[in-house]
PDB file of C-alpha atoms in Angstrom:
ATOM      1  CA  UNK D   1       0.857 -16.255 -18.752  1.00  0.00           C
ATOM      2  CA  UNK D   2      -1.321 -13.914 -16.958  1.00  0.00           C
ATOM      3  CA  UNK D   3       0.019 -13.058 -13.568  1.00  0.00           C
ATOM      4  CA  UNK D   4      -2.924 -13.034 -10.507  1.00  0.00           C
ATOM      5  CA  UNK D   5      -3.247 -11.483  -7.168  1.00  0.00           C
ATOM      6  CA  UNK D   6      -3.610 -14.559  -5.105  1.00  0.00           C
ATOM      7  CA  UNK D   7      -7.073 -15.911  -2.878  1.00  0.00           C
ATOM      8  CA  UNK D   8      -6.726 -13.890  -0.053  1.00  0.00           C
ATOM      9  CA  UNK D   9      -7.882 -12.460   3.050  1.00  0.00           C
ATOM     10  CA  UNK D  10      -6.299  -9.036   5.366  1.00  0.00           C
ATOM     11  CA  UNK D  11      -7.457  -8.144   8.414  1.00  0.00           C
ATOM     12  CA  UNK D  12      -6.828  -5.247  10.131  1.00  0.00           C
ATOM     13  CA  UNK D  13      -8.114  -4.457  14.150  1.00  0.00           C
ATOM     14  CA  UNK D  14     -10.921  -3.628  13.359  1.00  0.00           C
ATOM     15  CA  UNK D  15     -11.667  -4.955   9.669  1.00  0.00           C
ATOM     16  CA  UNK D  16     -11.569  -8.323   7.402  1.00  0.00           C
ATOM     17  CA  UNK D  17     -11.053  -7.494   3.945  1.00  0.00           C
ATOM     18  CA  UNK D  18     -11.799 -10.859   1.923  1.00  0.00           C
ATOM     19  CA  UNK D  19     -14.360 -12.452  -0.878  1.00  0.00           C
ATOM     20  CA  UNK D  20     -17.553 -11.365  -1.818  1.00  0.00           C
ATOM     21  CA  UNK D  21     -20.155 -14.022   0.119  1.00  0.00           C
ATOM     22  CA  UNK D  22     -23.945 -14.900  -1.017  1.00  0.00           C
ATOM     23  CA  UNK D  23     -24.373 -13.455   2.202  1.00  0.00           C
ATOM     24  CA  UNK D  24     -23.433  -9.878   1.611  1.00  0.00           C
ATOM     25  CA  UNK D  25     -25.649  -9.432  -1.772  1.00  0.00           C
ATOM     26  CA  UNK D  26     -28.256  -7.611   0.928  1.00  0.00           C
ATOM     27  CA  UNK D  27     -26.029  -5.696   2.455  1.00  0.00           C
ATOM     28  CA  UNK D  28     -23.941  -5.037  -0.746  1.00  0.00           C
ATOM     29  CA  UNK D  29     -27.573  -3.789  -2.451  1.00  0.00           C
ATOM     30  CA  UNK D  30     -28.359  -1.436   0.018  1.00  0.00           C
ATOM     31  CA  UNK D  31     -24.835   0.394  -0.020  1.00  0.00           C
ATOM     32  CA  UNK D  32     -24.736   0.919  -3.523  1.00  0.00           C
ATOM     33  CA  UNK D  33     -28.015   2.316  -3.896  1.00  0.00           C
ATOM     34  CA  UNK D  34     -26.806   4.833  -1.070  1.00  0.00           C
ATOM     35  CA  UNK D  35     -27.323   8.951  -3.155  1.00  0.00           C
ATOM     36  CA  UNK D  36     -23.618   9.683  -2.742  1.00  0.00           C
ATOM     37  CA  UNK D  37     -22.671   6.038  -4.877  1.00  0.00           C
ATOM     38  CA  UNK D  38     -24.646   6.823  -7.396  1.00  0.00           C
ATOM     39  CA  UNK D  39     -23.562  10.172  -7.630  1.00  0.00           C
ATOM     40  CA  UNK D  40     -19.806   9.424  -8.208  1.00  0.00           C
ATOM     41  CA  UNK D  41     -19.768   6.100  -9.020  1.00  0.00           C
ATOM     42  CA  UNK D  42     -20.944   4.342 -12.275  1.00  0.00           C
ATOM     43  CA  UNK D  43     -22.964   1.791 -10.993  1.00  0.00           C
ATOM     44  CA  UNK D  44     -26.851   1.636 -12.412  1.00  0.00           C
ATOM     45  CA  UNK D  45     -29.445   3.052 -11.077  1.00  0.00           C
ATOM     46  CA  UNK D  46     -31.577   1.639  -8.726  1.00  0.00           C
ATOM     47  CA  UNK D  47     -29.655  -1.172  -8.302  1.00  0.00           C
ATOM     48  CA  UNK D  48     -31.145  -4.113  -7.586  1.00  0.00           C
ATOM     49  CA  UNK D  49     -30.449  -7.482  -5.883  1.00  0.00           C
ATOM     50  CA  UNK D  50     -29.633  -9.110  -9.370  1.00  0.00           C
ATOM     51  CA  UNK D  51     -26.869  -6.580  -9.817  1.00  0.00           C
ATOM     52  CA  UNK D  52     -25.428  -7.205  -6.401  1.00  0.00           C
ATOM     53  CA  UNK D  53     -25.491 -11.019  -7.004  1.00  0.00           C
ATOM     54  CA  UNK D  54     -23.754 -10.321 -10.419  1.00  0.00           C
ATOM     55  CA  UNK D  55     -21.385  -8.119  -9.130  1.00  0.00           C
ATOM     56  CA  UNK D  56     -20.286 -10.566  -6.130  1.00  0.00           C
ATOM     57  CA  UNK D  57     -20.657 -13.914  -7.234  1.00  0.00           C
ATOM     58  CA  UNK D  58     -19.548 -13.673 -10.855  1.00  0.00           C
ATOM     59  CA  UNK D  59     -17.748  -9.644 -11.392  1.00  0.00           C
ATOM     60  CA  UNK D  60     -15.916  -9.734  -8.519  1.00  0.00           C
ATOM     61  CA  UNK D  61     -13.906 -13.132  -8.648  1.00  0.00           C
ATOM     62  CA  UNK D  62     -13.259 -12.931 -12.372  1.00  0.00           C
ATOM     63  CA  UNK D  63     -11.170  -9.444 -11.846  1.00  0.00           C
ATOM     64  CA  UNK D  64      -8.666 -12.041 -10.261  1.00  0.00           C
ATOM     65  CA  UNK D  65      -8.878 -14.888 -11.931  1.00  0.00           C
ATOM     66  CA  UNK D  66      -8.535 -12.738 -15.070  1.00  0.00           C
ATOM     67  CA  UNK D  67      -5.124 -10.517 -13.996  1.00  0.00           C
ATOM     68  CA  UNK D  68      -6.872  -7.264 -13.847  1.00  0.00           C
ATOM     69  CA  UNK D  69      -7.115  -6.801 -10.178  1.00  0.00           C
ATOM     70  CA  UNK D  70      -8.527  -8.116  -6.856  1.00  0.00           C
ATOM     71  CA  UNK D  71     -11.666  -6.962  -5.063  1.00  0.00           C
ATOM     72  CA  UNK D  72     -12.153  -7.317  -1.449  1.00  0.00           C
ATOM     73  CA  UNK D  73     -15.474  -7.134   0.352  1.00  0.00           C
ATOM     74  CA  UNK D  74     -14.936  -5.513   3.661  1.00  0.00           C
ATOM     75  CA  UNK D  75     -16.381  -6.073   6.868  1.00  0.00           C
ATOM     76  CA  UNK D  76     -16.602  -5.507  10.562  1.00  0.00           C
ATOM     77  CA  UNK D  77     -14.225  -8.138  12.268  1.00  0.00           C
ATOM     78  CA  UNK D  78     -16.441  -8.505  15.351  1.00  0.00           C
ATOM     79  CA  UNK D  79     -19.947  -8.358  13.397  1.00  0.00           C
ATOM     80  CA  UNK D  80     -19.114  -9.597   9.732  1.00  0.00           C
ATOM     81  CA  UNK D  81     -20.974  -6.355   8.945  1.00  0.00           C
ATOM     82  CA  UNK D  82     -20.282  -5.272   5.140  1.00  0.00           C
ATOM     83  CA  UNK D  83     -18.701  -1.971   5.518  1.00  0.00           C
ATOM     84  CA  UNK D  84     -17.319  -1.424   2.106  1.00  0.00           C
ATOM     85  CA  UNK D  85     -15.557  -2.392  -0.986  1.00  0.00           C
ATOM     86  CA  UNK D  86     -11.976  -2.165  -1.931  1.00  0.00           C
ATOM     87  CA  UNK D  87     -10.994  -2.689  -5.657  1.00  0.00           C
ATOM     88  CA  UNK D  88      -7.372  -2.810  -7.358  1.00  0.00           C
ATOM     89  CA  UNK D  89      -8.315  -2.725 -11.189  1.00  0.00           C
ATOM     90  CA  UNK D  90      -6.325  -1.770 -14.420  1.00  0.00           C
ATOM     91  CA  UNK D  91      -3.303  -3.630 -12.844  1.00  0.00           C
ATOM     92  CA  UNK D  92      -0.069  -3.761 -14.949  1.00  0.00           C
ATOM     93  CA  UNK D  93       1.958  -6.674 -14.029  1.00  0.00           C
ATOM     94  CA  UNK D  94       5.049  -5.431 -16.193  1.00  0.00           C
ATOM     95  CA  UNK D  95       5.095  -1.881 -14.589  1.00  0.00           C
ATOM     96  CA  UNK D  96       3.694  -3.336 -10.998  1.00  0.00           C
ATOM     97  CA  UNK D  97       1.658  -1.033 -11.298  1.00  0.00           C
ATOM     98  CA  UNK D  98      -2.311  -1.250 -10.046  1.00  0.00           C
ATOM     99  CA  UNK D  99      -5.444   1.608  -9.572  1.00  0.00           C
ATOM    100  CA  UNK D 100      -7.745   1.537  -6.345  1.00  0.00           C
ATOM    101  CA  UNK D 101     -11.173   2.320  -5.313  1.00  0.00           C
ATOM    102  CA  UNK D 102     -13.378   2.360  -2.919  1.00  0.00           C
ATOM    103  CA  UNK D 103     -16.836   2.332  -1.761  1.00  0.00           C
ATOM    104  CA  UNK D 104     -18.392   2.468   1.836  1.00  0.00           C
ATOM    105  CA  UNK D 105     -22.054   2.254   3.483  1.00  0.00           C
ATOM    106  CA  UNK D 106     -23.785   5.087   4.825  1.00  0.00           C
ATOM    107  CA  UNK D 107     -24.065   4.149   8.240  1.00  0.00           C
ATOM    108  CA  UNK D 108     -20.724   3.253   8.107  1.00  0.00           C
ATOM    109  CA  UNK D 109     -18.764   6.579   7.205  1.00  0.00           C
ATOM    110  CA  UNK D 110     -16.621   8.796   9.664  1.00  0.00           C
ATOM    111  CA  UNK D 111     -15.393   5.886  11.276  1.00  0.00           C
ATOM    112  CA  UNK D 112     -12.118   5.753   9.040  1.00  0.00           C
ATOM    113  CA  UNK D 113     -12.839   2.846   7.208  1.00  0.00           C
ATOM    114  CA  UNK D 114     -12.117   3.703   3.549  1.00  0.00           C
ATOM    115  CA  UNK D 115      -8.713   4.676   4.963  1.00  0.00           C
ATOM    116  CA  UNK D 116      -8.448   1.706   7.512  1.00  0.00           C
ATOM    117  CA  UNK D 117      -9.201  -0.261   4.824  1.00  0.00           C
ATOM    118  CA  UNK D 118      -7.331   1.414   1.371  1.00  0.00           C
ATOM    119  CA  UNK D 119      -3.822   1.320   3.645  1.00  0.00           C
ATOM    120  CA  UNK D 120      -4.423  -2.442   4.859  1.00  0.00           C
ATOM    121  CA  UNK D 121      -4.411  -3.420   0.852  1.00  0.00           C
ATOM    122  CA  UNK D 122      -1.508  -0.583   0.181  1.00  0.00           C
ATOM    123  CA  UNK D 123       0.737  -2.078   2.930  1.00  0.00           C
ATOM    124  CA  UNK D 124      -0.485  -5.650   1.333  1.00  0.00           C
ATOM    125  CA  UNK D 125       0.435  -4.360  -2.318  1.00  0.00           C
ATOM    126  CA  UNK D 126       3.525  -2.706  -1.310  1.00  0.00           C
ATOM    127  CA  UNK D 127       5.190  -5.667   1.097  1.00  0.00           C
ATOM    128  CA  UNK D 128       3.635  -8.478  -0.134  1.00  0.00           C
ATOM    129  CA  UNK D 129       3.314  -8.624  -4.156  1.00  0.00           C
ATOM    130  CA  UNK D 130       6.463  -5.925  -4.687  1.00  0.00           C
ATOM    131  CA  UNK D 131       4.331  -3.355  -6.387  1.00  0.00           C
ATOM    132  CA  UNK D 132       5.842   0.103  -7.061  1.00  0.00           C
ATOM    133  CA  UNK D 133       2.775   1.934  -7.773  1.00  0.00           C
ATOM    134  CA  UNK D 134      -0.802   2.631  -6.149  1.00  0.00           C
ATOM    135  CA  UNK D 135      -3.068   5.192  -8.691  1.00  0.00           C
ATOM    136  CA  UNK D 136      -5.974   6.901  -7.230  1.00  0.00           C
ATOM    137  CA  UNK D 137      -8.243   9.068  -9.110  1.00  0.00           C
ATOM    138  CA  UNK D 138     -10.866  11.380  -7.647  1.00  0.00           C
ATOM    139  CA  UNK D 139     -13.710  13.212  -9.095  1.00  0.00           C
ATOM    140  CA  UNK D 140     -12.946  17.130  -8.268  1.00  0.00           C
ATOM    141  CA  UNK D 141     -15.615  17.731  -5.903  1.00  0.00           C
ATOM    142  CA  UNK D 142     -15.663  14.240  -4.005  1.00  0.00           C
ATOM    143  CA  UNK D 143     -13.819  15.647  -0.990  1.00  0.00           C
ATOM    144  CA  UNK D 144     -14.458  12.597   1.165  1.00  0.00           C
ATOM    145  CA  UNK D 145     -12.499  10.457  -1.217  1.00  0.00           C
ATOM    146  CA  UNK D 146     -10.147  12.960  -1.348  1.00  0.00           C
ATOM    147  CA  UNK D 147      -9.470  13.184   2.295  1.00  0.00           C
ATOM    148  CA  UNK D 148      -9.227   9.795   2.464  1.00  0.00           C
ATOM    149  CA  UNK D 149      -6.555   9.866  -0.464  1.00  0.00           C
ATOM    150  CA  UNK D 150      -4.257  12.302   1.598  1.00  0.00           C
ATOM    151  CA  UNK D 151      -5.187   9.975   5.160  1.00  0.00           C
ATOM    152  CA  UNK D 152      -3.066   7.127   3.234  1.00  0.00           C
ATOM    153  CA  UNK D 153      -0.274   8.794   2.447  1.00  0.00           C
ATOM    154  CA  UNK D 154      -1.546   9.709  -1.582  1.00  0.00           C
ATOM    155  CA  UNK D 155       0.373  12.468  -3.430  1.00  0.00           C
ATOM    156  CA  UNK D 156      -1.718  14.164  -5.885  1.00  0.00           C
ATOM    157  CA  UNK D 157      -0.592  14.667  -9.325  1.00  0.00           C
ATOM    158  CA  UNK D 158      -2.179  16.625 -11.100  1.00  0.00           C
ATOM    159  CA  UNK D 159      -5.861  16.944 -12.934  1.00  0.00           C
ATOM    160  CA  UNK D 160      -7.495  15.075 -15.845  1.00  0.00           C
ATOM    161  CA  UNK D 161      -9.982  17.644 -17.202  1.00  0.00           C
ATOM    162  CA  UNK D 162     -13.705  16.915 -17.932  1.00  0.00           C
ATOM    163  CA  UNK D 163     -12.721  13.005 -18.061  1.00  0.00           C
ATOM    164  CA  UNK D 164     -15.006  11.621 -15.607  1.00  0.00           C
ATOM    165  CA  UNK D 165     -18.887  11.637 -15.515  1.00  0.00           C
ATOM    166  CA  UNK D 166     -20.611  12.115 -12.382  1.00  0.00           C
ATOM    167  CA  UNK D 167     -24.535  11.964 -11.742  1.00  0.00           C
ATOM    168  CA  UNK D 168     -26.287  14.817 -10.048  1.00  0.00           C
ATOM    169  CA  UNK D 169     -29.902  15.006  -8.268  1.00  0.00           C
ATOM    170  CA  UNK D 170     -32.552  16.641 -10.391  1.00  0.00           C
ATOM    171  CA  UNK D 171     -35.785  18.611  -8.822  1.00  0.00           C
ATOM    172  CA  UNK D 172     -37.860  15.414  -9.454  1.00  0.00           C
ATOM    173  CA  UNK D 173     -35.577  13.190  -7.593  1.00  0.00           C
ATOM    174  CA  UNK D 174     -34.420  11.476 -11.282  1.00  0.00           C
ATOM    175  CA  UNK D 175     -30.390  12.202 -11.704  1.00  0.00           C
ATOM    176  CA  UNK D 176     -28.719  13.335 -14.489  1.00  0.00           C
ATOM    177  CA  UNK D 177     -25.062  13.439 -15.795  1.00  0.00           C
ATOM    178  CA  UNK D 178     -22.462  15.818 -15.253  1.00  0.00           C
ATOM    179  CA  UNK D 179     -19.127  16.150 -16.577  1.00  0.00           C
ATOM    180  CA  UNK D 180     -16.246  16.952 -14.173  1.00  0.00           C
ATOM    181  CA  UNK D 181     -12.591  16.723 -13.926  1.00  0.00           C
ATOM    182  CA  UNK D 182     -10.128  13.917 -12.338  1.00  0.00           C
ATOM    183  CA  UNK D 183      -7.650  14.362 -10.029  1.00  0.00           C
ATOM    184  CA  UNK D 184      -5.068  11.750  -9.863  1.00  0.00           C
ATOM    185  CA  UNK D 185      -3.453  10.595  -6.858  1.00  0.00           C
ATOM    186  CA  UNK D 186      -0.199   8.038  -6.534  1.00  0.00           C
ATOM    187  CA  UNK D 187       0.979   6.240  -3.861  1.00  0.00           C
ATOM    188  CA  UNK D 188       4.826   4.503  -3.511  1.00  0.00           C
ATOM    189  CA  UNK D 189       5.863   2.395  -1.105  1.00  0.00           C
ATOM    190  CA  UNK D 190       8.283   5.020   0.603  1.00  0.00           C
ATOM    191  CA  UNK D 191       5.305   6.785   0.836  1.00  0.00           C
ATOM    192  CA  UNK D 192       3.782   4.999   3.621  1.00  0.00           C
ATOM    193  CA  UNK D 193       6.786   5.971   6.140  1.00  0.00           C
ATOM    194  CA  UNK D 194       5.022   7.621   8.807  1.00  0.00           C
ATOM    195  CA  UNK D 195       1.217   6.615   7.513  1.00  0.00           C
ATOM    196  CA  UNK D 196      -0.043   5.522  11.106  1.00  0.00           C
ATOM    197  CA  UNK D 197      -2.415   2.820  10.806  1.00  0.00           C
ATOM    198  CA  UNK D 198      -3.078  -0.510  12.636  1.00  0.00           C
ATOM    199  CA  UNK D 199      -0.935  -3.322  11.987  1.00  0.00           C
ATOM    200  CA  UNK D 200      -2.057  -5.511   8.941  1.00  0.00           C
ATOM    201  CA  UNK D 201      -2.381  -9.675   9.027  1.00  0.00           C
ATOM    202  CA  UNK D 202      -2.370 -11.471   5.447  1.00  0.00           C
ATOM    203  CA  UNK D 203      -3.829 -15.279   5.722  1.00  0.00           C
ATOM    204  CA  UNK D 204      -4.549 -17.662   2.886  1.00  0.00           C
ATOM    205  CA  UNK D 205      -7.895 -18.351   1.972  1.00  0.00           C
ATOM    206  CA  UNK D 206      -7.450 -21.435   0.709  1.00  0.00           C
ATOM    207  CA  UNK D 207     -10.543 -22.826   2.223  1.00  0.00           C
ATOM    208  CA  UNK D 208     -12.887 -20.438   0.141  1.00  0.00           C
ATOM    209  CA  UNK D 209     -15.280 -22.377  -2.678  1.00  0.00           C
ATOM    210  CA  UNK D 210     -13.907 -21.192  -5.987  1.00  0.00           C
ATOM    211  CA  UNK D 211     -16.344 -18.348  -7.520  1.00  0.00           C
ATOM    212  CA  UNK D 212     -17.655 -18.785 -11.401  1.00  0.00           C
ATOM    213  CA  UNK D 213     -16.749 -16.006 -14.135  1.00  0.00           C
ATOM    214  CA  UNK D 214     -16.755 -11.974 -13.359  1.00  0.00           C
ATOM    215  CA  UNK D 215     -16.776  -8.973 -14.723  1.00  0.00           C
TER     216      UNK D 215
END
């Protein structure tokens, strides 16, 4: 039997990581059609409201329903604002072992909310489901994501060469690929010793309507 992340929802003080809502496909289209997304992320381009309806309402639940992973839409606790995206993907329940990404919105960056948010669902990983492993991997030149690897706690292991493709800005505003290298970041549980961040609150989200299929 496939094992599955449970239904649930972390908050953090200033952030509620849970479900994808009908309400967020907006917000959700806007923030992935944001130039630095589409540049190191594989998402299509423009995209549209149908993708962002796909992605939440049917992609999203289906990564837990199905074993590989858990995605959380993330939002301002006081405003319900959607801030950003965390996903655990490729998990491998025998190794307890799981990769994470993340996404955030514009307006919403250098307010520490990729890290806020990555070290609420490391914590979760770690203490909660047992896991023993947290894999990050970073384009080369995506600094942001990499500060935000080394904010958590990440130790970086070394470099995947040309084995990611990243999109670049031509002259006439169209964007083409580009190949670039990986680096790979881990994080263990006894990692997080010393990682300051706010304290983390799991609840059950058993009240939730179940989603239809995903991804």
């Amino acid at each position: 039997m496939t094992s599955t992340f449970p239904d649930i929802s972390i908050s953090t003080e200033r952030l509620v990581l849970r479900p994808f809502e009908e309400a967020d496909v907006p917000a959700l289209t806007e923030m992935m059609n944001d130039e630095l997304v589409t540049a190191w992320t594989s998402v299509p381009h423009p995209y549209t409201t149908r993708d962002a309806r796909e992605w939440a309402l049917r992609i999203a639940p289906a990564e837990r329903t199905s074993g590989r992973g858990i995605v959380f839409a993330v939002a301002e606790f006081l405003t319900q604002r959607l801030v950003g995206i965390v996903h655990l993907s490729n998990t491998d329940w025998r190794v307890l072992a799981t990769e994470i990404s993340y996404v955030t919105a514009h307006w919403a960056r250098g307010e520490g909310y990729a890290s806020e948010s990555a070290l609420a669902v490391a914590r979760w990983l770690f203490q909660d489901q047992k896991f023993e492993r947290l894999e990050l991997r970073t384009a080369a030149d995506n600094t942001a994501s990499q500060q935000v690897a080394q904010k958590i706690g990440c130790i970086s292991e070394g470099v995947l060469r040309h084995a990611w493709i990243a999109r670049t800005q031509t002259e006439d505003g169209g964007w083409t690929d580009l190949r670039t290298d990986v680096i790979v970041w881990s994080l263990l549980p006894e990692d997080l010793q010393g990682v300051h961040g706010g304290p983390t609150e799991v609840e059950s989200f058993s009240d939730y309507s179940p989603y239809t299929d995903w991804n």
